[in-house]
Amino acid sequence: MPATKASVQHGAPEEERVANERNDSIARLRPGALFLVSTPIGNLGDLSPRAREALRDADLLLAEDTRHTRQLLGACGIERAGGAIESLHEHNERSRVPHVLERLQSGASVALVSDAGTPLLSDPGSTLVRAAIEAGIEVIAVPGPCAAIAALAVGGLPTERFAFEGFLPAKSAARLKVLQELASESRTLVFYEAPHRLRESLEDLARVFGGARRAVVARELTKRFESVYRGALAELATRAAQDADMSRGEVVIVIEGSTAQAVAASADVDGLLRALLVELPVAQAAKIAARATGLPRRELYDRALALGSPRG
Ligand code: SAM
């Protein structure tokens, strides 16, 4: 909205907002700075003008996978003004840091991208960013797509407070342990998941958090087969077992936080299990707890495993 004279004179909030918005070119913006550039998570139309400019003009472009980034540049019709495209991925990030710092310190502008979405969000970059900050280098965000945030927004679950948990462990025992620790978390939880693990993760989530907890599976966001599945964890786990499409492509799982009631109930159940585990093996403790609480034995068995037996 164009500023009015009156608002300029009186420093109205709208005028301050407009004045604070920068519309400057990235190329002219601070040589020797590290730009963290978000790229599309599927839909190329989501590449922002600033991201486009950074990809085109940065003296050094650091890519998680250089082939992938070259494809993105080609698909978006971006011709680099010059300067290298080099790799920075989880296996070489640490060893690449000194070279990148040297480039930054000699005045080069450096842009970091991952294969998709926002760098550092379950993607490489945090070692470099920490090193850059320590070296007094300016770090600038060129924000944009992020699957976690998009899923949270479309999910319909509370967004006021949320916890991003990245990927769950691939193995069930480790996953159950992590979930047990999160069972009483009251914030909305956001997980990334590999499609081939969606079904088993939803089953574990239903076991540990209870099948009634509301959840969302956001699949292939911004892409052709984008779909959002909403329901109770037990329903989503059943659906994942029956509908192969649900596990095709990329998925984010969003889960409602635990309510005070659920925390109290799970604390009771854990207390009971702990007491039983002092005397009994896991299977027997789960069987008795199932009889006492009416909860599924399998769910209690997994909870007991996650609590760990005091008998060793
Ligand atoms: N840094 C990225 C971001 O900002 O979203 C995430 C990178 S992480 C290695 C990849 C995971 O993000 C996928 O396994 C999936 O869980 C999620 N993801 C990425 N793109 C997605 C999409 N279009 N729809 C749903 N989930 C997506």
CSV table of C-alpha atoms and ligand atoms in Angstrom, one decimal:
chain,number,residue,atom,x,y,z
A,1,MET,CA,0.0,0.0,0.0
A,2,PRO,CA,1.6,3.4,-0.9
A,3,ALA,CA,2.4,5.5,2.1
A,4,THR,CA,0.4,8.7,2.6
A,5,LYS,CA,2.1,11.9,3.5
A,6,ALA,CA,0.3,12.0,6.8
A,7,SER,CA,1.4,8.6,7.7
A,8,VAL,CA,5.1,9.5,6.9
A,9,GLN,CA,4.9,12.5,9.1
A,10,HIS,CA,3.3,10.7,12.0
A,11,GLY,CA,5.4,7.5,11.6
A,12,ALA,CA,2.2,5.4,11.4
A,13,PRO,CA,2.8,1.6,11.9
A,14,GLU,CA,1.9,0.9,8.2
A,15,GLU,CA,4.5,3.4,7.0
A,16,GLU,CA,7.1,2.0,9.4
A,17,ARG,CA,6.4,-1.5,8.0
A,18,VAL,CA,6.8,-0.3,4.4
A,19,ALA,CA,10.0,1.6,5.3
A,20,ASN,CA,11.4,-1.5,7.0
A,21,GLU,CA,10.8,-3.7,4.0
A,22,ARG,CA,13.9,-4.0,1.9
A,23,ASN,CA,13.6,-4.4,-1.8
A,24,ASP,CA,17.3,-4.4,-2.6
A,25,SER,CA,19.2,-6.8,-4.8
A,26,ILE,CA,21.0,-9.7,-3.3
A,27,ALA,CA,24.0,-9.2,-5.6
A,28,ARG,CA,24.5,-5.7,-4.3
A,29,LEU,CA,23.7,-6.9,-0.8
A,30,ARG,CA,26.8,-7.4,1.3
A,31,PRO,CA,29.7,-9.2,-0.3
A,32,GLY,CA,31.2,-11.7,2.0
A,33,ALA,CA,27.9,-12.8,3.4
A,34,LEU,CA,26.5,-16.3,3.6
A,35,PHE,CA,22.9,-16.7,2.2
A,36,LEU,CA,20.7,-19.6,3.2
A,37,VAL,CA,18.4,-20.0,0.2
A,38,SER,CA,15.1,-22.0,0.4
A,39,THR,CA,14.2,-23.7,-2.9
A,40,PRO,CA,10.9,-25.4,-3.9
A,41,ILE,CA,9.6,-28.6,-2.3
A,42,GLY,CA,7.9,-29.6,-5.5
A,43,ASN,CA,6.4,-26.7,-7.3
A,44,LEU,CA,8.9,-24.6,-9.2
A,45,GLY,CA,6.6,-21.6,-9.0
A,46,ASP,CA,7.5,-21.4,-5.3
A,47,LEU,CA,11.1,-20.2,-6.1
A,48,SER,CA,11.1,-16.6,-4.8
A,49,PRO,CA,12.6,-13.7,-6.8
A,50,ARG,CA,15.3,-13.3,-4.1
A,51,ALA,CA,16.1,-17.0,-4.2
A,52,ARG,CA,16.4,-16.8,-8.0
A,53,GLU,CA,18.7,-13.9,-7.7
A,54,ALA,CA,20.9,-15.6,-5.1
A,55,LEU,CA,21.2,-18.7,-7.3
A,56,ARG,CA,22.1,-16.6,-10.3
A,57,ASP,CA,24.5,-14.1,-8.7
A,58,ALA,CA,26.2,-15.7,-5.7
A,59,ASP,CA,30.0,-16.0,-6.3
A,60,LEU,CA,29.9,-19.5,-4.9
A,61,LEU,CA,26.9,-21.7,-4.9
A,62,LEU,CA,27.0,-24.6,-2.3
A,63,ALA,CA,24.6,-27.4,-3.2
A,64,GLU,CA,23.7,-30.6,-1.3
A,65,ASP,CA,23.7,-32.3,-4.7
A,66,THR,CA,25.2,-30.3,-7.5
A,67,ARG,CA,23.4,-32.3,-10.2
A,68,HIS,CA,20.1,-31.7,-8.6
A,69,THR,CA,20.7,-28.0,-8.2
A,70,ARG,CA,21.9,-27.7,-11.8
A,71,GLN,CA,18.6,-29.3,-12.8
A,72,LEU,CA,16.7,-26.8,-10.8
A,73,LEU,CA,18.7,-23.9,-12.4
A,74,GLY,CA,17.9,-25.4,-15.8
A,75,ALA,CA,14.2,-25.9,-15.1
A,76,CYS,CA,13.9,-22.3,-13.8
A,77,GLY,CA,15.9,-20.8,-16.6
A,78,ILE,CA,18.6,-19.5,-14.3
A,79,GLU,CA,21.9,-18.8,-15.9
A,80,ARG,CA,24.7,-18.3,-13.4
A,81,ALA,CA,26.6,-15.2,-13.9
A,82,GLY,CA,29.8,-17.1,-13.2
A,83,GLY,CA,31.4,-18.7,-10.2
A,84,ALA,CA,31.5,-22.3,-9.1
A,85,ILE,CA,28.8,-24.7,-7.9
A,86,GLU,CA,30.4,-26.9,-5.3
A,87,SER,CA,29.0,-29.6,-3.1
A,88,LEU,CA,28.2,-29.4,0.6
A,89,HIS,CA,26.5,-32.4,2.0
A,90,GLU,CA,26.4,-34.3,5.3
A,91,HIS,CA,29.5,-36.3,4.5
A,92,ASN,CA,31.8,-33.4,3.5
A,93,GLU,CA,30.3,-30.4,5.3
A,94,ARG,CA,32.9,-30.4,8.1
A,95,SER,CA,35.9,-30.7,5.8
A,96,ARG,CA,34.5,-28.0,3.4
A,97,VAL,CA,34.1,-25.3,6.1
A,98,PRO,CA,37.6,-23.9,6.1
A,99,HIS,CA,37.6,-23.4,2.3
A,100,VAL,CA,34.1,-21.8,2.4
A,101,LEU,CA,35.1,-19.5,5.2
A,102,GLU,CA,38.2,-18.5,3.3
A,103,ARG,CA,36.0,-17.6,0.3
A,104,LEU,CA,33.6,-15.6,2.5
A,105,GLN,CA,36.5,-13.8,4.2
A,106,SER,CA,38.0,-12.8,0.9
A,107,GLY,CA,34.7,-11.1,0.0
A,108,ALA,CA,32.8,-13.7,-2.0
A,109,SER,CA,29.1,-14.0,-1.6
A,110,VAL,CA,28.1,-17.6,-0.9
A,111,ALA,CA,24.6,-19.2,-1.3
A,112,LEU,CA,23.8,-22.5,0.4
A,113,VAL,CA,20.9,-24.6,-1.0
A,114,SER,CA,19.7,-28.1,-0.2
A,115,ASP,CA,17.9,-30.4,-2.6
A,116,ALA,CA,14.6,-29.0,-1.5
A,117,GLY,CA,13.1,-26.6,1.0
A,118,THR,CA,15.0,-24.8,3.7
A,119,PRO,CA,18.7,-25.7,4.3
A,120,LEU,CA,19.5,-26.9,7.8
A,121,LEU,CA,15.9,-28.3,8.3
A,122,SER,CA,16.9,-32.0,8.4
A,123,ASP,CA,19.4,-30.9,5.8
A,124,PRO,CA,23.1,-29.9,5.9
A,125,GLY,CA,24.3,-26.5,6.8
A,126,SER,CA,24.3,-26.1,10.6
A,127,THR,CA,28.1,-26.7,11.0
A,128,LEU,CA,28.8,-24.1,8.3
A,129,VAL,CA,26.4,-21.6,9.8
A,130,ARG,CA,27.9,-22.0,13.3
A,131,ALA,CA,31.4,-21.6,11.9
A,132,ALA,CA,30.4,-18.5,9.9
A,133,ILE,CA,28.8,-16.8,12.9
A,134,GLU,CA,31.9,-17.6,15.0
A,135,ALA,CA,34.1,-16.0,12.3
A,136,GLY,CA,31.9,-12.9,12.4
A,137,ILE,CA,30.4,-13.5,9.0
A,138,GLU,CA,27.0,-12.2,8.2
A,139,VAL,CA,24.4,-14.9,7.7
A,140,ILE,CA,21.3,-13.9,5.7
A,141,ALA,CA,18.1,-15.9,5.2
A,142,VAL,CA,16.4,-16.0,1.8
A,143,PRO,CA,13.3,-17.8,3.2
A,144,GLY,CA,10.8,-19.8,1.3
A,145,PRO,CA,9.4,-23.3,1.1
A,146,CYS,CA,9.7,-25.7,4.0
A,147,ALA,CA,7.7,-29.0,4.1
A,148,ALA,CA,7.3,-28.9,7.9
A,149,ILE,CA,5.8,-25.4,8.0
A,150,ALA,CA,3.5,-26.1,5.0
A,151,ALA,CA,2.2,-29.3,6.6
A,152,LEU,CA,1.7,-27.6,9.9
A,153,ALA,CA,-0.3,-24.8,8.2
A,154,VAL,CA,-2.6,-27.1,6.2
A,155,GLY,CA,-3.0,-29.7,8.9
A,156,GLY,CA,-5.7,-27.9,10.9
A,157,LEU,CA,-4.1,-28.8,14.3
A,158,PRO,CA,-3.0,-26.1,16.7
A,159,THR,CA,-0.1,-24.0,15.3
A,160,GLU,CA,0.4,-21.6,18.3
A,161,ARG,CA,3.1,-23.9,19.7
A,162,PHE,CA,4.8,-26.7,17.9
A,163,ALA,CA,7.9,-28.9,18.1
A,164,PHE,CA,9.7,-29.9,15.0
A,165,GLU,CA,11.2,-33.4,15.5
A,166,GLY,CA,12.8,-34.1,12.1
A,167,PHE,CA,13.0,-37.8,11.2
A,168,LEU,CA,12.2,-40.5,13.8
A,169,PRO,CA,14.8,-43.3,14.2
A,170,ALA,CA,14.5,-46.0,11.5
A,171,LYS,CA,14.5,-48.9,13.9
A,172,SER,CA,11.4,-49.6,15.9
A,173,ALA,CA,13.0,-50.0,19.3
A,174,ALA,CA,14.8,-46.6,19.1
A,175,ARG,CA,11.6,-45.1,17.6
A,176,LEU,CA,9.5,-46.3,20.5
A,177,LYS,CA,11.9,-44.9,23.0
A,178,VAL,CA,11.8,-41.4,21.3
A,179,LEU,CA,8.0,-41.5,21.1
A,180,GLN,CA,7.8,-42.5,24.8
A,181,GLU,CA,9.8,-39.4,25.7
A,182,LEU,CA,7.4,-37.3,23.5
A,183,ALA,CA,4.2,-38.9,24.7
A,184,SER,CA,3.3,-36.1,27.1
A,185,GLU,CA,4.5,-33.2,24.9
A,186,SER,CA,1.7,-30.7,24.8
A,187,ARG,CA,2.8,-28.9,21.7
A,188,THR,CA,1.8,-30.0,18.2
A,189,LEU,CA,4.5,-32.4,16.9
A,190,VAL,CA,5.9,-32.3,13.4
A,191,PHE,CA,7.9,-35.3,11.9
A,192,TYR,CA,9.5,-35.9,8.6
A,193,GLU,CA,9.2,-39.6,7.5
A,194,ALA,CA,10.4,-41.8,4.7
A,195,PRO,CA,7.4,-43.1,2.7
A,196,HIS,CA,8.4,-46.8,3.2
A,197,ARG,CA,8.3,-46.3,6.9
A,198,LEU,CA,5.0,-44.3,7.1
A,199,ARG,CA,2.9,-47.3,8.0
A,200,GLU,CA,5.1,-48.7,10.8
A,201,SER,CA,5.7,-45.2,12.2
A,202,LEU,CA,1.9,-44.5,12.4
A,203,GLU,CA,1.4,-47.8,14.1
A,204,ASP,CA,4.1,-47.0,16.7
A,205,LEU,CA,2.7,-43.5,17.1
A,206,ALA,CA,-0.8,-45.0,17.7
A,207,ARG,CA,0.6,-47.5,20.2
A,208,VAL,CA,2.6,-44.9,22.3
A,209,PHE,CA,0.4,-41.8,21.9
A,210,GLY,CA,-2.9,-43.7,21.9
A,211,GLY,CA,-5.0,-44.4,18.8
A,212,ALA,CA,-7.4,-41.5,19.4
A,213,ARG,CA,-4.8,-38.7,19.1
A,214,ARG,CA,-5.6,-36.5,16.1
A,215,ALA,CA,-3.0,-36.4,13.4
A,216,VAL,CA,-2.3,-35.4,9.8
A,217,VAL,CA,-0.3,-36.9,7.0
A,218,ALA,CA,0.6,-34.3,4.4
A,219,ARG,CA,1.8,-36.0,1.2
A,220,GLU,CA,3.5,-34.6,-1.9
A,221,LEU,CA,2.8,-31.0,-0.8
A,222,THR,CA,2.8,-28.5,-3.8
A,223,LYS,CA,3.0,-31.4,-6.2
A,224,ARG,CA,0.6,-33.1,-8.6
A,225,PHE,CA,-0.5,-35.8,-6.1
A,226,GLU,CA,-0.7,-33.5,-3.1
A,227,SER,CA,-3.0,-35.0,-0.5
A,228,VAL,CA,-3.7,-34.3,3.1
A,229,TYR,CA,-5.1,-37.1,5.3
A,230,ARG,CA,-6.6,-36.1,8.6
A,231,GLY,CA,-7.9,-38.3,11.4
A,232,ALA,CA,-7.1,-40.2,14.5
A,233,LEU,CA,-3.8,-42.0,14.6
A,234,ALA,CA,-5.4,-45.4,14.6
A,235,GLU,CA,-7.5,-44.5,11.5
A,236,LEU,CA,-4.4,-43.2,9.7
A,237,ALA,CA,-2.4,-46.3,10.6
A,238,THR,CA,-5.2,-48.5,9.2
A,239,ARG,CA,-5.5,-46.4,6.1
A,240,ALA,CA,-1.7,-46.6,5.5
A,241,ALA,CA,-2.0,-50.4,5.7
A,242,GLN,CA,-4.8,-50.5,3.1
A,243,ASP,CA,-4.1,-47.6,0.8
A,244,ALA,CA,-0.7,-47.9,-1.0
A,245,ASP,CA,-1.0,-44.4,-2.4
A,246,MET,CA,-0.7,-42.9,1.0
A,247,SER,CA,2.9,-44.1,1.2
A,248,ARG,CA,3.9,-42.8,-2.3
A,249,GLY,CA,6.0,-39.8,-2.4
A,250,GLU,CA,7.2,-37.5,0.4
A,251,VAL,CA,5.3,-37.2,3.7
A,252,VAL,CA,5.2,-35.1,6.8
A,253,ILE,CA,3.3,-36.3,9.9
A,254,VAL,CA,1.8,-33.7,12.2
A,255,ILE,CA,0.3,-34.8,15.6
A,256,GLU,CA,-1.8,-33.0,18.1
A,257,GLY,CA,-0.1,-32.4,21.4
A,258,SER,CA,-1.0,-34.3,24.5
A,259,THR,CA,-3.8,-32.9,26.6
A,260,ALA,CA,-3.5,-32.7,30.4
A,261,GLN,CA,-6.0,-35.6,30.7
A,262,ALA,CA,-3.9,-37.8,28.4
A,263,VAL,CA,-0.8,-36.9,30.3
A,264,ALA,CA,-2.4,-37.9,33.6
A,265,ALA,CA,-3.7,-41.2,32.1
A,266,SER,CA,-0.3,-42.1,30.6
A,267,ALA,CA,1.5,-41.2,33.8
A,268,ASP,CA,-0.8,-43.6,35.7
A,269,VAL,CA,-0.2,-46.3,33.1
A,270,ASP,CA,3.5,-45.8,33.2
A,271,GLY,CA,3.5,-45.9,37.0
A,272,LEU,CA,1.6,-49.2,37.0
A,273,LEU,CA,4.0,-50.6,34.4
A,274,ARG,CA,7.0,-49.5,36.3
A,275,ALA,CA,5.8,-51.1,39.4
A,276,LEU,CA,5.0,-54.4,37.6
A,277,LEU,CA,8.3,-54.4,35.8
A,278,VAL,CA,10.2,-54.4,39.1
A,279,GLU,CA,8.9,-58.0,39.7
A,280,LEU,CA,7.9,-59.3,36.2
A,281,PRO,CA,9.2,-59.7,32.7
A,282,VAL,CA,7.9,-57.3,30.1
A,283,ALA,CA,5.3,-59.6,28.5
A,284,GLN,CA,3.7,-60.5,31.9
A,285,ALA,CA,3.8,-56.9,33.1
A,286,ALA,CA,2.0,-55.8,29.8
A,287,LYS,CA,-0.6,-58.6,30.2
A,288,ILE,CA,-1.5,-57.6,33.8
A,289,ALA,CA,-1.5,-53.9,32.9
A,290,ALA,CA,-3.8,-54.6,29.9
A,291,ARG,CA,-6.3,-56.4,32.2
A,292,ALA,CA,-6.2,-53.6,34.7
A,293,THR,CA,-6.5,-50.7,32.3
A,294,GLY,CA,-8.4,-52.2,29.3
A,295,LEU,CA,-5.7,-50.9,27.0
A,296,PRO,CA,-4.4,-53.1,24.2
A,297,ARG,CA,-1.7,-55.5,25.5
A,298,ARG,CA,0.5,-54.8,22.5
A,299,GLU,CA,0.4,-51.0,23.2
A,300,LEU,CA,1.4,-51.7,26.8
A,301,TYR,CA,4.1,-54.1,25.8
A,302,ASP,CA,5.7,-51.4,23.7
A,303,ARG,CA,5.3,-48.8,26.4
A,304,ALA,CA,7.0,-51.2,28.9
A,305,LEU,CA,9.8,-51.8,26.4
A,306,ALA,CA,10.3,-48.1,26.0
A,307,LEU,CA,10.3,-47.6,29.8
A,308,GLY,CA,13.1,-50.2,30.1
A,309,SER,CA,12.9,-53.0,32.5
A,310,PRO,CA,14.5,-52.2,36.0
A,311,ARG,CA,15.3,-56.0,36.1
A,312,GLY,CA,17.7,-55.4,33.2
B,1,SAM,N1,14.8,-29.1,4.2
B,1,SAM,C1,13.6,-29.6,3.7
B,1,SAM,C2,12.4,-28.7,4.1
B,1,SAM,O1,12.7,-27.5,4.4
B,1,SAM,O2,11.3,-29.1,4.0
B,1,SAM,C3,13.4,-31.0,4.2
B,1,SAM,C4,14.4,-32.0,3.8
B,1,SAM,S1,14.2,-33.6,4.4
B,1,SAM,C5,15.7,-34.3,3.9
B,1,SAM,C6,13.1,-34.3,3.3
B,1,SAM,C7,11.8,-34.6,4.0
B,1,SAM,O3,11.0,-33.5,4.0
B,1,SAM,C8,11.0,-35.7,3.3
B,1,SAM,O4,11.4,-37.0,3.7
B,1,SAM,C9,9.6,-35.4,3.7
B,1,SAM,O5,9.4,-35.9,5.0
B,1,SAM,C10,9.6,-33.9,3.8
B,1,SAM,N2,9.2,-33.3,2.5
B,1,SAM,C11,9.9,-32.7,1.6
B,1,SAM,N3,9.2,-32.3,0.5
B,1,SAM,C12,7.9,-32.6,0.8
B,1,SAM,C13,6.7,-32.5,0.1
B,1,SAM,N4,6.6,-31.9,-1.1
B,1,SAM,N5,5.6,-33.0,0.7
B,1,SAM,C14,5.6,-33.6,1.9
B,1,SAM,N6,6.8,-33.7,2.6
B,1,SAM,C15,7.9,-33.3,2.0
